[in-house]
């Protein structure tokens, strides 16, 4: 297992997080980069992420494990947010795009071969799934920032966001 996180990437307001895990059940790799709305004067935020997983999906029938199906999943996302800080509450527009692909590799380990769900799986094989989602969100928020120190970065003063917000989002998958 390996995790790397830098909350001030190269001394900037960007945050990077990378995760790598390998086990008997599969593996996972994730990378995420974020530029948050760190202060009231910040007008833009960005987030990009990618996740790769390889492992087993479990199929149940009546609460009993009937099969394990080996597969891979790729997930990626982009998010861009624009804030108009003039006035209270301030206005916010976010655009999000997320994609996911699940690929099954055909290795099926049947645990309970006479279960109807296992029989259907063996007859047809699992389908590959792909999904693309786009979303736009409009919101109002009343926020403020207070100064604080995080334990894992002793000595660094951070702006901590507090307040409330309401968002209406529309999307299509």
PDB file of C-alpha atoms in Angstrom:
ATOM      1  CA  UNK A   1       0.000   0.000   0.000  1.00  0.00           C
ATOM      2  CA  UNK A   2       1.330   3.427  -0.954  1.00  0.00           C
ATOM      3  CA  UNK A   3      -0.246   6.863  -0.397  1.00  0.00           C
ATOM      4  CA  UNK A   4       1.238  10.234  -1.294  1.00  0.00           C
ATOM      5  CA  UNK A   5      -0.491  13.534  -0.567  1.00  0.00           C
ATOM      6  CA  UNK A   6       0.767  17.080  -0.950  1.00  0.00           C
ATOM      7  CA  UNK A   7      -1.711  19.756   0.161  1.00  0.00           C
ATOM      8  CA  UNK A   8       0.449  22.540  -1.263  1.00  0.00           C
ATOM      9  CA  UNK A   9       1.871  21.076  -4.450  1.00  0.00           C
ATOM     10  CA  UNK A  10       5.146  22.872  -5.227  1.00  0.00           C
ATOM     11  CA  UNK A  11       4.163  25.609  -2.744  1.00  0.00           C
ATOM     12  CA  UNK A  12       0.910  26.421  -4.591  1.00  0.00           C
ATOM     13  CA  UNK A  13      -2.772  26.154  -3.642  1.00  0.00           C
ATOM     14  CA  UNK A  14      -3.038  22.902  -5.640  1.00  0.00           C
ATOM     15  CA  UNK A  15      -3.476  19.592  -3.799  1.00  0.00           C
ATOM     16  CA  UNK A  16      -2.307  16.235  -5.155  1.00  0.00           C
ATOM     17  CA  UNK A  17      -3.159  12.776  -3.842  1.00  0.00           C
ATOM     18  CA  UNK A  18      -1.922   9.480  -5.229  1.00  0.00           C
ATOM     19  CA  UNK A  19      -2.884   6.025  -3.926  1.00  0.00           C
ATOM     20  CA  UNK A  20      -1.644   2.594  -4.933  1.00  0.00           C
ATOM     21  CA  UNK A  21      -2.879  -0.638  -3.327  1.00  0.00           C
ATOM     22  CA  UNK A  22      -2.150  -4.224  -4.250  1.00  0.00           C
ATOM     23  CA  UNK A  23      -3.689  -7.209  -2.481  1.00  0.00           C
ATOM     24  CA  UNK A  24      -4.846 -10.770  -3.069  1.00  0.00           C
ATOM     25  CA  UNK A  25      -8.300  -9.462  -4.064  1.00  0.00           C
ATOM     26  CA  UNK A  26      -6.998  -7.031  -6.684  1.00  0.00           C
ATOM     27  CA  UNK A  27      -5.306  -3.696  -7.120  1.00  0.00           C
ATOM     28  CA  UNK A  28      -6.185  -0.009  -7.120  1.00  0.00           C
ATOM     29  CA  UNK A  29      -4.464   3.123  -8.387  1.00  0.00           C
ATOM     30  CA  UNK A  30      -5.871   6.622  -7.925  1.00  0.00           C
ATOM     31  CA  UNK A  31      -4.632  10.115  -8.729  1.00  0.00           C
ATOM     32  CA  UNK A  32      -6.450  13.343  -7.884  1.00  0.00           C
ATOM     33  CA  UNK A  33      -5.453  16.973  -8.338  1.00  0.00           C
ATOM     34  CA  UNK A  34      -7.528  19.793  -6.861  1.00  0.00           C
ATOM     35  CA  UNK A  35      -7.398  23.558  -6.708  1.00  0.00           C
ATOM     36  CA  UNK A  36     -10.083  24.408  -4.134  1.00  0.00           C
ATOM     37  CA  UNK A  37     -11.974  27.601  -3.433  1.00  0.00           C
ATOM     38  CA  UNK A  38      -9.501  28.350  -0.652  1.00  0.00           C
ATOM     39  CA  UNK A  39     -10.518  31.950   0.163  1.00  0.00           C
ATOM     40  CA  UNK A  40     -13.360  34.382  -0.466  1.00  0.00           C
ATOM     41  CA  UNK A  41     -11.277  36.035  -3.184  1.00  0.00           C
ATOM     42  CA  UNK A  42     -10.861  32.742  -5.106  1.00  0.00           C
ATOM     43  CA  UNK A  43     -13.172  32.705  -8.138  1.00  0.00           C
ATOM     44  CA  UNK A  44     -12.242  29.367  -9.749  1.00  0.00           C
ATOM     45  CA  UNK A  45     -11.752  25.817  -8.577  1.00  0.00           C
ATOM     46  CA  UNK A  46     -10.748  22.711 -10.509  1.00  0.00           C
ATOM     47  CA  UNK A  47     -10.636  18.995  -9.803  1.00  0.00           C
ATOM     48  CA  UNK A  48      -9.389  16.152 -11.950  1.00  0.00           C
ATOM     49  CA  UNK A  49      -9.321  12.503 -10.935  1.00  0.00           C
ATOM     50  CA  UNK A  50      -8.576   9.045 -12.310  1.00  0.00           C
ATOM     51  CA  UNK A  51      -9.191   5.657 -10.679  1.00  0.00           C
ATOM     52  CA  UNK A  52      -8.169   2.201 -11.883  1.00  0.00           C
ATOM     53  CA  UNK A  53      -9.376  -0.917 -10.081  1.00  0.00           C
ATOM     54  CA  UNK A  54      -8.807  -4.572 -10.854  1.00  0.00           C
ATOM     55  CA  UNK A  55     -10.553  -7.184  -8.778  1.00  0.00           C
ATOM     56  CA  UNK A  56     -13.646  -9.300  -8.356  1.00  0.00           C
ATOM     57  CA  UNK A  57     -17.327  -8.357  -8.424  1.00  0.00           C
ATOM     58  CA  UNK A  58     -19.413 -10.525  -6.153  1.00  0.00           C
ATOM     59  CA  UNK A  59     -22.787 -11.891  -7.313  1.00  0.00           C
ATOM     60  CA  UNK A  60     -25.314 -12.812  -4.633  1.00  0.00           C
ATOM     61  CA  UNK A  61     -28.583 -14.752  -4.799  1.00  0.00           C
ATOM     62  CA  UNK A  62     -30.802 -14.750  -1.736  1.00  0.00           C
ATOM     63  CA  UNK A  63     -27.947 -13.510   0.420  1.00  0.00           C
ATOM     64  CA  UNK A  64     -25.597 -16.310  -0.679  1.00  0.00           C
ATOM     65  CA  UNK A  65     -22.424 -15.647  -2.656  1.00  0.00           C
ATOM     66  CA  UNK A  66     -22.944 -17.438  -5.986  1.00  0.00           C
ATOM     67  CA  UNK A  67     -20.071 -16.189  -8.163  1.00  0.00           C
ATOM     68  CA  UNK A  68     -16.969 -14.027  -8.388  1.00  0.00           C
ATOM     69  CA  UNK A  69     -16.374 -12.234 -11.705  1.00  0.00           C
ATOM     70  CA  UNK A  70     -12.945 -10.795 -12.491  1.00  0.00           C
ATOM     71  CA  UNK A  71     -12.918  -7.349 -14.020  1.00  0.00           C
ATOM     72  CA  UNK A  72     -11.386  -3.907 -14.376  1.00  0.00           C
ATOM     73  CA  UNK A  73     -12.853  -0.464 -13.782  1.00  0.00           C
ATOM     74  CA  UNK A  74     -11.593   2.878 -15.058  1.00  0.00           C
ATOM     75  CA  UNK A  75     -13.185   6.061 -13.702  1.00  0.00           C
ATOM     76  CA  UNK A  76     -12.225   9.643 -14.498  1.00  0.00           C
ATOM     77  CA  UNK A  77     -13.694  13.009 -13.686  1.00  0.00           C
ATOM     78  CA  UNK A  78     -13.270  16.705 -14.308  1.00  0.00           C
ATOM     79  CA  UNK A  79     -14.949  19.518 -12.407  1.00  0.00           C
ATOM     80  CA  UNK A  80     -14.725  23.261 -12.975  1.00  0.00           C
ATOM     81  CA  UNK A  81     -16.389  25.752 -10.633  1.00  0.00           C
ATOM     82  CA  UNK A  82     -16.790  29.527 -11.039  1.00  0.00           C
ATOM     83  CA  UNK A  83     -17.867  31.736  -8.136  1.00  0.00           C
ATOM     84  CA  UNK A  84     -19.135  35.319  -8.250  1.00  0.00           C
ATOM     85  CA  UNK A  85     -18.184  36.553  -4.778  1.00  0.00           C
ATOM     86  CA  UNK A  86     -19.939  39.945  -4.949  1.00  0.00           C
ATOM     87  CA  UNK A  87     -22.726  40.099  -2.369  1.00  0.00           C
ATOM     88  CA  UNK A  88     -24.163  37.643   0.111  1.00  0.00           C
ATOM     89  CA  UNK A  89     -25.116  34.963  -0.689  1.00  0.00           C
ATOM     90  CA  UNK A  90     -22.559  34.525  -3.429  1.00  0.00           C
ATOM     91  CA  UNK A  91     -23.394  32.690  -6.653  1.00  0.00           C
ATOM     92  CA  UNK A  92     -21.682  29.526  -7.916  1.00  0.00           C
ATOM     93  CA  UNK A  93     -21.746  27.590 -11.213  1.00  0.00           C
ATOM     94  CA  UNK A  94     -20.155  24.121 -11.505  1.00  0.00           C
ATOM     95  CA  UNK A  95     -19.665  21.932 -14.567  1.00  0.00           C
ATOM     96  CA  UNK A  96     -18.864  18.252 -13.984  1.00  0.00           C
ATOM     97  CA  UNK A  97     -17.978  15.452 -16.375  1.00  0.00           C
ATOM     98  CA  UNK A  98     -17.499  11.868 -15.164  1.00  0.00           C
ATOM     99  CA  UNK A  99     -16.825   8.711 -17.126  1.00  0.00           C
ATOM    100  CA  UNK A 100     -16.691   5.092 -16.056  1.00  0.00           C
ATOM    101  CA  UNK A 101     -15.860   1.886 -17.879  1.00  0.00           C
ATOM    102  CA  UNK A 102     -16.257  -1.585 -16.347  1.00  0.00           C
ATOM    103  CA  UNK A 103     -14.670  -4.368 -18.346  1.00  0.00           C
ATOM    104  CA  UNK A 104     -15.251  -7.985 -17.381  1.00  0.00           C
ATOM    105  CA  UNK A 105     -12.501 -10.396 -18.329  1.00  0.00           C
ATOM    106  CA  UNK A 106     -14.548 -13.577 -18.482  1.00  0.00           C
ATOM    107  CA  UNK A 107     -13.055 -15.409 -15.505  1.00  0.00           C
ATOM    108  CA  UNK A 108     -16.014 -16.546 -13.459  1.00  0.00           C
ATOM    109  CA  UNK A 109     -15.633 -18.505 -10.234  1.00  0.00           C
ATOM    110  CA  UNK A 110     -18.997 -20.121  -9.493  1.00  0.00           C
ATOM    111  CA  UNK A 111     -19.482 -20.829  -5.786  1.00  0.00           C
ATOM    112  CA  UNK A 112     -23.057 -22.160  -5.857  1.00  0.00           C
ATOM    113  CA  UNK A 113     -23.638 -23.577  -9.376  1.00  0.00           C
ATOM    114  CA  UNK A 114     -27.344 -24.383  -9.031  1.00  0.00           C
ATOM    115  CA  UNK A 115     -28.412 -20.847  -8.060  1.00  0.00           C
ATOM    116  CA  UNK A 116     -30.530 -19.183 -10.798  1.00  0.00           C
ATOM    117  CA  UNK A 117     -28.325 -16.057 -10.867  1.00  0.00           C
ATOM    118  CA  UNK A 118     -25.172 -18.148 -11.370  1.00  0.00           C
ATOM    119  CA  UNK A 119     -26.854 -20.125 -14.168  1.00  0.00           C
ATOM    120  CA  UNK A 120     -27.905 -16.892 -15.915  1.00  0.00           C
ATOM    121  CA  UNK A 121     -24.384 -15.495 -15.543  1.00  0.00           C
ATOM    122  CA  UNK A 122     -22.812 -18.629 -17.020  1.00  0.00           C
ATOM    123  CA  UNK A 123     -25.288 -18.610 -19.932  1.00  0.00           C
ATOM    124  CA  UNK A 124     -24.860 -14.977 -20.957  1.00  0.00           C
ATOM    125  CA  UNK A 125     -21.627 -13.772 -19.410  1.00  0.00           C
ATOM    126  CA  UNK A 126     -21.478 -10.344 -17.757  1.00  0.00           C
ATOM    127  CA  UNK A 127     -21.856  -7.318 -19.989  1.00  0.00           C
ATOM    128  CA  UNK A 128     -19.327  -4.529 -20.262  1.00  0.00           C
ATOM    129  CA  UNK A 129     -20.648  -1.243 -18.945  1.00  0.00           C
ATOM    130  CA  UNK A 130     -19.741   2.272 -19.968  1.00  0.00           C
ATOM    131  CA  UNK A 131     -21.232   5.423 -18.541  1.00  0.00           C
ATOM    132  CA  UNK A 132     -20.625   9.105 -19.225  1.00  0.00           C
ATOM    133  CA  UNK A 133     -22.295  11.727 -17.037  1.00  0.00           C
ATOM    134  CA  UNK A 134     -22.436  15.474 -17.574  1.00  0.00           C
ATOM    135  CA  UNK A 135     -23.823  17.835 -14.961  1.00  0.00           C
ATOM    136  CA  UNK A 136     -24.335  21.552 -14.474  1.00  0.00           C
ATOM    137  CA  UNK A 137     -25.053  22.947 -11.021  1.00  0.00           C
ATOM    138  CA  UNK A 138     -26.128  26.419  -9.891  1.00  0.00           C
ATOM    139  CA  UNK A 139     -25.936  27.383  -6.263  1.00  0.00           C
ATOM    140  CA  UNK A 140     -26.014  30.057  -3.625  1.00  0.00           C
ATOM    141  CA  UNK A 141     -23.764  30.008  -0.600  1.00  0.00           C
ATOM    142  CA  UNK A 142     -23.061  32.059   2.452  1.00  0.00           C
ATOM    143  CA  UNK A 143     -19.552  31.193   3.535  1.00  0.00           C
ATOM    144  CA  UNK A 144     -16.650  32.589   5.438  1.00  0.00           C
ATOM    145  CA  UNK A 145     -13.138  31.371   6.098  1.00  0.00           C
ATOM    146  CA  UNK A 146     -11.364  31.091   9.414  1.00  0.00           C
ATOM    147  CA  UNK A 147      -7.674  30.524   9.986  1.00  0.00           C
ATOM    148  CA  UNK A 148      -6.664  27.125  11.347  1.00  0.00           C
ATOM    149  CA  UNK A 149      -3.778  24.701  11.644  1.00  0.00           C
ATOM    150  CA  UNK A 150      -3.931  21.068  10.595  1.00  0.00           C
ATOM    151  CA  UNK A 151      -2.210  18.496  12.787  1.00  0.00           C
ATOM    152  CA  UNK A 152      -0.430  16.749   9.894  1.00  0.00           C
ATOM    153  CA  UNK A 153       1.006  20.072   8.693  1.00  0.00           C
ATOM    154  CA  UNK A 154       1.956  21.644  12.011  1.00  0.00           C
ATOM    155  CA  UNK A 155       3.010  25.228  11.560  1.00  0.00           C
ATOM    156  CA  UNK A 156       1.096  25.900   8.337  1.00  0.00           C
ATOM    157  CA  UNK A 157      -1.919  28.173   8.649  1.00  0.00           C
ATOM    158  CA  UNK A 158      -4.826  27.163   6.402  1.00  0.00           C
ATOM    159  CA  UNK A 159      -8.078  28.856   5.463  1.00  0.00           C
ATOM    160  CA  UNK A 160     -10.949  26.656   6.661  1.00  0.00           C
ATOM    161  CA  UNK A 161     -14.325  27.104   4.939  1.00  0.00           C
ATOM    162  CA  UNK A 162     -17.451  27.327   7.150  1.00  0.00           C
ATOM    163  CA  UNK A 163     -21.045  28.247   6.246  1.00  0.00           C
ATOM    164  CA  UNK A 164     -23.996  26.897   4.304  1.00  0.00           C
ATOM    165  CA  UNK A 165     -24.956  26.434   0.679  1.00  0.00           C
ATOM    166  CA  UNK A 166     -27.844  25.314  -1.534  1.00  0.00           C
ATOM    167  CA  UNK A 167     -27.356  23.822  -4.999  1.00  0.00           C
ATOM    168  CA  UNK A 168     -29.638  22.796  -7.845  1.00  0.00           C
ATOM    169  CA  UNK A 169     -28.061  20.407 -10.348  1.00  0.00           C
ATOM    170  CA  UNK A 170     -29.160  18.929 -13.653  1.00  0.00           C
ATOM    171  CA  UNK A 171     -27.348  16.128 -15.363  1.00  0.00           C
ATOM    172  CA  UNK A 172     -27.538  13.420 -17.955  1.00  0.00           C
ATOM    173  CA  UNK A 173     -25.958   9.999 -17.967  1.00  0.00           C
TER     174      UNK A 173
END
